[in-house]
Amino acid sequence: MEYTHLGRSGLIVSRLVLGTDNFGTQTTPEDASVIMDRALDLGINVIDTGDVYGWRFGEGYTEQIIGKWLAGGAGRRDRTVLATKLYGQMAEGPNNSGLSALHIRRACEASLRRLGVDHIDLYQMHHIDRSTPWEEIWEAMDLLKAQGKIVYVGSSNHPGWHIAAGQEAASRRGRPGLVSEQTIYNLLERTAELEVLPSCAHYGVGMMPWSPLDAGLLGGILRKERERTMGEPLPGARIATHRGKRLAKLDRHRDAVQAYEDLCDELGAKPADVAVAWLLARPGVSATIIGPRTVDQLVEATGALGVHLGEDVLARLDAIFPGPGPAPEAYSW
């Protein structure tokens, strides 16, 4: 396993982060425990979750699964950088979502209970809240830090402008502000290169992309189509809807995905490994979130650490999946 600092912070994180969005939906609690144990064995030291994960309204089901695993001892808590998120609706009522100081306090206390810990290492805002000023957000986060309930603060799905505004507001308070941002970023989805990545680079915010395979589109999907190994969708409206969107997107980008898989064949590397290796080679990317459903998928994901992409290969990938370029040049003269 490789390690690096998360942005400009002193926190050292593995370059692969264990995402847990599948825990409780596509992965049973028992299998999730096995995956987390194996992740530690592989050197992955960051487990990332969110209070809404598990997708049972208000239950924080995935956090509960992780909490039971942590309660098993064996040094699990000390070996884990524990990251969770808040923002989503967790109960009925107008103050049980968003980033108000009240909800931040309530959400943190609830996550601590479900996780069974006395502090959260990285507390992340899952989305922007346009109705709450940064001054209120930072006051609430600073209080949680002073109480020893959180250590670092991160963001997720924040545009570049909001990251800049947040960092400037934190600076006025004499505080470090954000240490990380999670955003969708992969070969097919490179919009973050316009504003988000430059903003993170300017303020020293570590980038942790999610969906490195773009819901499987960069994982050799066309080969699996030909071999008829894609399998049937799991039950549940959310999963079925997600699968439908994925296949519609594949139809729009089929030629590019085919060219990508042909290049991977030429390199003798798995498409999934190349996709993750490309992200790890991007400037400003501290770590990449992987979301395995099984132990086998977890172990396979570590193969990306052994893939080196030369400048010629990176150029060919840019030709297949051209990025938007920097702002404002991408849309101005």
Tab-separated table of C-alpha atoms in Angstrom:
chain	number	residue	atom	x	y	z
A	1	MET	CA	0.000	0.000	0.000
A	2	GLU	CA	1.101	3.554	-0.706
A	3	TYR	CA	0.466	6.459	1.669
A	4	THR	CA	0.404	10.226	1.399
A	5	HIS	CA	-0.694	13.298	3.304
A	6	LEU	CA	-4.311	14.331	2.895
A	7	GLY	CA	-3.910	17.689	1.209
A	8	ARG	CA	-1.758	20.070	3.219
A	9	SER	CA	-2.679	18.391	6.511
A	10	GLY	CA	-0.410	16.186	8.580
A	11	LEU	CA	-2.880	13.292	8.307
A	12	ILE	CA	-1.384	10.299	6.487
A	13	VAL	CA	-3.851	8.249	4.453
A	14	SER	CA	-3.665	5.211	2.217
A	15	ARG	CA	-4.032	6.035	-1.460
A	16	LEU	CA	-7.022	3.715	-1.623
A	17	VAL	CA	-9.961	4.550	0.638
A	18	LEU	CA	-12.586	1.964	1.532
A	19	GLY	CA	-15.986	3.350	0.556
A	20	THR	CA	-18.968	1.730	2.263
A	21	ASP	CA	-21.986	2.828	0.243
A	22	ASN	CA	-22.740	-0.832	-0.576
A	23	PHE	CA	-22.749	-1.955	3.052
A	24	GLY	CA	-26.261	-2.895	4.083
A	25	THR	CA	-27.689	-2.688	0.576
A	26	GLN	CA	-25.634	-4.924	-1.720
A	27	THR	CA	-23.285	-6.265	0.968
A	28	THR	CA	-24.484	-8.012	4.119
A	29	PRO	CA	-23.202	-6.853	7.526
A	30	GLU	CA	-21.288	-10.124	7.875
A	31	ASP	CA	-19.564	-9.710	4.512
A	32	ALA	CA	-18.922	-6.033	5.262
A	33	SER	CA	-17.020	-7.011	8.405
A	34	VAL	CA	-14.857	-9.402	6.402
A	35	ILE	CA	-14.161	-6.662	3.843
A	36	MET	CA	-13.132	-4.169	6.530
A	37	ASP	CA	-10.813	-6.701	8.183
A	38	ARG	CA	-9.222	-7.481	4.833
A	39	ALA	CA	-8.851	-3.778	4.032
A	40	LEU	CA	-6.809	-3.274	7.191
A	41	ASP	CA	-4.694	-6.298	6.305
A	42	LEU	CA	-4.027	-4.736	2.890
A	43	GLY	CA	-2.916	-1.475	4.498
A	44	ILE	CA	-6.024	0.585	3.732
A	45	ASN	CA	-6.368	2.856	6.749
A	46	VAL	CA	-9.347	5.061	5.768
A	47	ILE	CA	-12.962	3.902	5.994
A	48	ASP	CA	-15.404	6.378	4.489
A	49	THR	CA	-19.126	6.355	5.153
A	50	GLY	CA	-22.094	8.697	5.558
A	51	ASP	CA	-25.052	8.980	7.885
A	52	VAL	CA	-27.525	8.356	5.061
A	53	TYR	CA	-25.729	5.234	3.794
A	54	GLY	CA	-27.725	2.051	4.058
A	55	TRP	CA	-30.637	4.025	2.638
A	56	ARG	CA	-33.076	3.285	5.437
A	57	PHE	CA	-34.551	6.645	6.323
A	58	GLY	CA	-33.077	8.011	9.512
A	59	GLU	CA	-31.404	4.763	10.597
A	60	GLY	CA	-27.800	5.357	9.605
A	61	TYR	CA	-27.640	1.638	8.862
A	62	THR	CA	-24.135	1.573	7.367
A	63	GLU	CA	-22.737	3.520	10.308
A	64	GLN	CA	-24.310	0.915	12.595
A	65	ILE	CA	-22.591	-1.882	10.652
A	66	ILE	CA	-19.237	-0.132	10.983
A	67	GLY	CA	-19.881	0.553	14.659
A	68	LYS	CA	-20.454	-3.124	15.394
A	69	TRP	CA	-17.262	-3.984	13.523
A	70	LEU	CA	-15.261	-1.402	15.472
A	71	ALA	CA	-16.683	-2.790	18.724
A	72	GLY	CA	-14.988	-6.094	17.907
A	73	GLY	CA	-11.715	-4.615	19.104
A	74	ALA	CA	-8.425	-6.080	17.834
A	75	GLY	CA	-7.077	-2.543	17.435
A	76	ARG	CA	-9.539	-1.750	14.682
A	77	ARG	CA	-10.307	1.778	15.871
A	78	ASP	CA	-6.677	2.762	16.362
A	79	ARG	CA	-5.759	1.478	12.902
A	80	THR	CA	-8.617	3.298	11.166
A	81	VAL	CA	-9.028	6.868	9.989
A	82	LEU	CA	-12.806	7.064	10.375
A	83	ALA	CA	-14.623	9.393	7.990
A	84	THR	CA	-18.340	10.056	7.780
A	85	LYS	CA	-20.647	12.678	6.314
A	86	LEU	CA	-23.697	14.734	7.177
A	87	TYR	CA	-26.269	16.749	5.254
A	88	GLY	CA	-29.130	14.441	4.274
A	89	GLN	CA	-32.566	14.241	5.859
A	90	MET	CA	-32.246	11.978	8.892
A	91	ALA	CA	-35.602	12.617	10.601
A	92	GLU	CA	-38.879	14.400	10.031
A	93	GLY	CA	-38.854	18.127	10.658
A	94	PRO	CA	-37.276	21.195	9.066
A	95	ASN	CA	-34.030	21.173	11.089
A	96	ASN	CA	-32.949	17.601	10.430
A	97	SER	CA	-31.013	18.164	7.229
A	98	GLY	CA	-28.614	20.660	5.743
A	99	LEU	CA	-25.709	22.411	7.428
A	100	SER	CA	-27.298	24.586	10.072
A	101	ALA	CA	-25.394	24.697	13.345
A	102	LEU	CA	-28.283	22.837	14.949
A	103	HIS	CA	-28.247	19.999	12.438
A	104	ILE	CA	-24.454	19.746	12.460
A	105	ARG	CA	-24.572	19.246	16.229
A	106	ARG	CA	-27.441	16.743	16.082
A	107	ALA	CA	-25.938	14.815	13.171
A	108	CYS	CA	-22.534	14.525	14.822
A	109	GLU	CA	-23.978	13.223	18.093
A	110	ALA	CA	-26.094	10.672	16.202
A	111	SER	CA	-23.138	9.442	14.129
A	112	LEU	CA	-20.998	9.085	17.255
A	113	ARG	CA	-23.698	6.923	18.845
A	114	ARG	CA	-24.146	4.703	15.800
A	115	LEU	CA	-20.409	4.304	15.265
A	116	GLY	CA	-19.802	3.712	18.962
A	117	VAL	CA	-16.810	6.073	19.098
A	118	ASP	CA	-15.910	9.205	21.002
A	119	HIS	CA	-14.655	11.121	17.972
A	120	ILE	CA	-14.785	11.181	14.168
A	121	ASP	CA	-11.449	11.645	12.425
A	122	LEU	CA	-12.782	13.307	9.260
A	123	TYR	CA	-16.230	14.923	9.359
A	124	GLN	CA	-17.471	15.829	5.892
A	125	MET	CA	-20.281	17.959	4.537
A	126	HIS	CA	-22.032	15.744	1.967
A	127	HIS	CA	-23.385	18.659	-0.077
A	128	ILE	CA	-23.475	22.436	-0.110
A	129	ASP	CA	-26.149	24.307	1.839
A	130	ARG	CA	-26.835	27.578	0.059
A	131	SER	CA	-29.023	28.826	2.901
A	132	THR	CA	-26.413	28.553	5.670
A	133	PRO	CA	-23.490	31.002	5.816
A	134	TRP	CA	-19.976	29.656	6.159
A	135	GLU	CA	-19.513	31.617	9.379
A	136	GLU	CA	-22.257	29.543	11.020
A	137	ILE	CA	-20.869	26.298	9.623
A	138	TRP	CA	-17.356	27.005	10.898
A	139	GLU	CA	-18.603	28.091	14.306
A	140	ALA	CA	-20.373	24.733	14.677
A	141	MET	CA	-17.395	22.741	13.398
A	142	ASP	CA	-14.971	24.641	15.642
A	143	LEU	CA	-17.144	23.822	18.644
A	144	LEU	CA	-17.118	20.113	17.765
A	145	LYS	CA	-13.336	20.267	17.470
A	146	ALA	CA	-13.036	22.006	20.831
A	147	GLN	CA	-15.210	19.305	22.369
A	148	GLY	CA	-12.942	16.615	20.902
A	149	LYS	CA	-15.741	15.120	18.810
A	150	ILE	CA	-14.132	15.677	15.395
A	151	VAL	CA	-10.539	16.160	14.265
A	152	TYR	CA	-10.619	17.271	10.611
A	153	VAL	CA	-13.327	18.766	8.395
A	154	GLY	CA	-13.882	17.870	4.757
A	155	SER	CA	-16.407	18.544	2.028
A	156	SER	CA	-18.094	16.482	-0.649
A	157	ASN	CA	-19.788	17.503	-3.895
A	158	HIS	CA	-18.763	21.145	-3.384
A	159	PRO	CA	-18.128	23.344	-6.432
A	160	GLY	CA	-14.897	25.296	-6.653
A	161	TRP	CA	-16.525	28.610	-5.736
A	162	HIS	CA	-17.919	27.205	-2.494
A	163	ILE	CA	-14.585	25.627	-1.574
A	164	ALA	CA	-12.907	29.012	-2.071
A	165	ALA	CA	-15.578	30.805	-0.061
A	166	GLY	CA	-15.309	28.260	2.733
A	167	GLN	CA	-11.539	28.517	2.924
A	168	GLU	CA	-11.614	32.304	2.980
A	169	ALA	CA	-14.208	32.250	5.771
A	170	ALA	CA	-12.066	29.815	7.765
A	171	SER	CA	-8.988	31.962	7.208
A	172	ARG	CA	-10.767	34.978	8.665
A	173	ARG	CA	-11.317	32.910	11.798
A	174	GLY	CA	-7.679	31.840	11.872
A	175	ARG	CA	-8.650	28.234	11.185
A	176	PRO	CA	-7.319	25.709	8.635
A	177	GLY	CA	-10.729	25.019	7.091
A	178	LEU	CA	-11.184	22.024	4.811
A	179	VAL	CA	-8.554	19.316	4.467
A	180	SER	CA	-10.331	17.314	1.760
A	181	GLU	CA	-12.992	17.307	-0.925
A	182	GLN	CA	-14.797	14.301	-2.378
A	183	THR	CA	-16.154	14.712	-5.885
A	184	ILE	CA	-17.076	12.516	-8.806
A	185	TYR	CA	-13.980	12.366	-10.974
A	186	ASN	CA	-12.887	9.768	-13.502
A	187	LEU	CA	-11.902	9.438	-17.142
A	188	LEU	CA	-15.524	9.855	-18.249
A	189	GLU	CA	-16.383	12.615	-15.758
A	190	ARG	CA	-13.674	15.282	-15.832
A	191	THR	CA	-15.750	18.398	-15.115
A	192	ALA	CA	-13.928	18.781	-11.797
A	193	GLU	CA	-10.860	19.900	-13.754
A	194	LEU	CA	-12.598	23.184	-14.618
A	195	GLU	CA	-12.882	24.707	-11.137
A	196	VAL	CA	-12.890	22.126	-8.321
A	197	LEU	CA	-9.371	20.744	-8.710
A	198	PRO	CA	-7.758	24.176	-9.219
A	199	SER	CA	-9.539	25.472	-6.132
A	200	CYS	CA	-8.376	22.478	-4.076
A	201	ALA	CA	-4.828	22.874	-5.343
A	202	HIS	CA	-4.762	26.577	-4.470
A	203	TYR	CA	-5.948	26.002	-0.902
A	204	GLY	CA	-4.105	22.734	-0.283
A	205	VAL	CA	-7.296	20.686	-0.043
A	206	GLY	CA	-6.756	16.992	-0.716
A	207	MET	CA	-8.908	15.470	-3.442
A	208	MET	CA	-10.570	12.085	-2.878
A	209	PRO	CA	-12.517	11.185	-6.037
A	210	TRP	CA	-15.496	8.872	-5.823
A	211	SER	CA	-16.825	6.592	-8.576
A	212	PRO	CA	-13.416	5.969	-10.187
A	213	LEU	CA	-14.982	3.388	-12.530
A	214	ASP	CA	-18.072	5.534	-13.262
A	215	ALA	CA	-20.465	2.873	-11.959
A	216	GLY	CA	-18.594	0.149	-13.819
A	217	LEU	CA	-18.373	1.786	-17.247
A	218	LEU	CA	-14.574	1.884	-16.975
A	219	GLY	CA	-14.294	-1.619	-15.552
A	220	GLY	CA	-14.363	-3.594	-18.788
A	221	ILE	CA	-18.109	-3.441	-19.279
A	222	LEU	CA	-18.050	-4.168	-23.029
A	223	ARG	CA	-15.970	-7.283	-22.542
A	224	LYS	CA	-18.421	-8.407	-19.876
A	225	GLU	CA	-21.283	-7.694	-22.285
A	226	ARG	CA	-19.723	-9.948	-24.875
A	227	GLU	CA	-19.075	-12.669	-22.326
A	228	ARG	CA	-22.575	-12.292	-20.888
A	229	THR	CA	-21.228	-11.962	-17.338
A	230	MET	CA	-22.803	-8.669	-16.338
A	231	GLY	CA	-25.416	-10.498	-14.260
A	232	GLU	CA	-28.927	-9.486	-13.352
A	233	PRO	CA	-29.647	-6.285	-11.406
A	234	LEU	CA	-30.162	-6.712	-7.706
A	235	PRO	CA	-33.701	-6.086	-6.422
A	236	GLY	CA	-34.706	-2.597	-5.341
A	237	ALA	CA	-35.842	0.491	-7.206
A	238	ARG	CA	-32.690	2.480	-6.426
A	239	ILE	CA	-30.385	-0.190	-7.837
A	240	ALA	CA	-32.545	-0.768	-10.917
A	241	THR	CA	-32.725	2.969	-11.655
A	242	HIS	CA	-28.965	3.301	-11.242
A	243	ARG	CA	-28.364	0.427	-13.656
A	244	GLY	CA	-30.677	1.981	-16.240
A	245	LYS	CA	-28.802	5.283	-16.123
A	246	ARG	CA	-25.492	3.471	-16.438
A	247	LEU	CA	-26.536	1.607	-19.589
A	248	ALA	CA	-27.952	4.785	-21.146
A	249	LYS	CA	-24.638	6.523	-20.533
A	250	LEU	CA	-22.777	3.591	-22.044
A	251	ASP	CA	-24.781	3.984	-25.234
A	252	ARG	CA	-23.642	7.614	-25.476
A	253	HIS	CA	-19.966	6.768	-24.956
A	254	ARG	CA	-19.715	3.283	-26.435
A	255	ASP	CA	-17.049	4.141	-29.038
A	256	ALA	CA	-14.799	5.809	-26.460
A	257	VAL	CA	-15.234	2.976	-23.970
A	258	GLN	CA	-14.373	0.454	-26.688
A	259	ALA	CA	-11.218	2.400	-27.583
A	260	TYR	CA	-10.335	2.472	-23.900
A	261	GLU	CA	-10.736	-1.257	-23.474
A	262	ASP	CA	-8.660	-1.849	-26.601
A	263	LEU	CA	-5.874	0.295	-25.112
A	264	CYS	CA	-6.033	-1.645	-21.847
A	265	ASP	CA	-5.741	-4.907	-23.785
A	266	GLU	CA	-2.695	-3.499	-25.544
A	267	LEU	CA	-1.161	-2.608	-22.160
A	268	GLY	CA	-2.026	-6.003	-20.710
A	269	ALA	CA	-3.804	-4.313	-17.816
A	270	LYS	CA	-7.321	-4.534	-16.446
A	271	PRO	CA	-9.519	-1.567	-17.356
A	272	ALA	CA	-10.451	-1.054	-13.709
A	273	ASP	CA	-6.779	-0.888	-12.718
A	274	VAL	CA	-5.986	1.630	-15.444
A	275	ALA	CA	-8.901	3.849	-14.423
A	276	VAL	CA	-7.772	3.977	-10.787
A	277	ALA	CA	-4.090	4.331	-11.714
A	278	TRP	CA	-4.979	7.319	-13.912
A	279	LEU	CA	-6.674	9.022	-10.970
A	280	LEU	CA	-3.758	8.330	-8.626
A	281	ALA	CA	-1.452	9.953	-11.194
A	282	ARG	CA	-3.526	13.145	-11.366
A	283	PRO	CA	-2.085	16.233	-9.644
A	284	GLY	CA	-3.842	17.038	-6.384
A	285	VAL	CA	-5.439	13.614	-5.913
A	286	SER	CA	-4.516	12.327	-2.454
A	287	ALA	CA	-6.520	9.107	-2.506
A	288	THR	CA	-9.239	7.383	-4.469
A	289	ILE	CA	-12.395	5.906	-2.971
A	290	ILE	CA	-13.191	2.332	-3.946
A	291	GLY	CA	-16.531	0.741	-3.105
A	292	PRO	CA	-16.208	-3.049	-3.258
A	293	ARG	CA	-19.232	-5.275	-2.768
A	294	THR	CA	-17.094	-8.341	-2.062
A	295	VAL	CA	-13.661	-9.220	-0.692
A	296	ASP	CA	-12.569	-10.332	-4.161
A	297	GLN	CA	-13.418	-6.901	-5.573
A	298	LEU	CA	-11.454	-5.273	-2.757
A	299	VAL	CA	-8.353	-7.333	-3.425
A	300	GLU	CA	-8.648	-6.784	-7.183
A	301	ALA	CA	-8.779	-3.013	-6.649
A	302	THR	CA	-5.286	-3.019	-5.163
A	303	GLY	CA	-3.958	-4.081	-8.553
A	304	ALA	CA	-4.076	-0.440	-9.625
A	305	LEU	CA	-1.123	0.296	-7.352
A	306	GLY	CA	1.066	-1.814	-9.605
A	307	VAL	CA	0.105	-0.025	-12.836
A	308	HIS	CA	2.424	2.711	-14.117
A	309	LEU	CA	1.101	4.895	-16.909
A	310	GLY	CA	3.767	6.587	-19.014
A	311	GLU	CA	3.348	9.988	-20.629
A	312	ASP	CA	2.483	8.400	-23.973
A	313	VAL	CA	-0.306	6.334	-22.412
A	314	LEU	CA	-1.630	9.340	-20.503
A	315	ALA	CA	-1.729	11.274	-23.779
A	316	ARG	CA	-3.678	8.482	-25.470
A	317	LEU	CA	-6.153	8.418	-22.582
A	318	ASP	CA	-6.619	12.177	-22.957
A	319	ALA	CA	-7.332	11.641	-26.641
A	320	ILE	CA	-9.989	9.013	-25.871
A	321	PHE	CA	-11.542	10.939	-22.975
A	322	PRO	CA	-10.641	14.592	-23.516
A	323	GLY	CA	-10.926	16.749	-20.443
A	324	PRO	CA	-12.690	20.119	-20.460
A	325	GLY	CA	-9.502	22.115	-19.976
A	326	PRO	CA	-9.065	24.869	-17.396
A	327	ALA	CA	-11.555	27.612	-16.683
A	328	PRO	CA	-12.200	30.120	-18.162
A	329	GLU	CA	-10.268	29.098	-21.293
A	330	ALA	CA	-12.558	26.089	-21.760
A	331	TYR	CA	-15.580	28.333	-22.384
A	332	SER	CA	-14.116	31.737	-23.162
A	333	TRP	CA	-11.664	33.191	-25.646
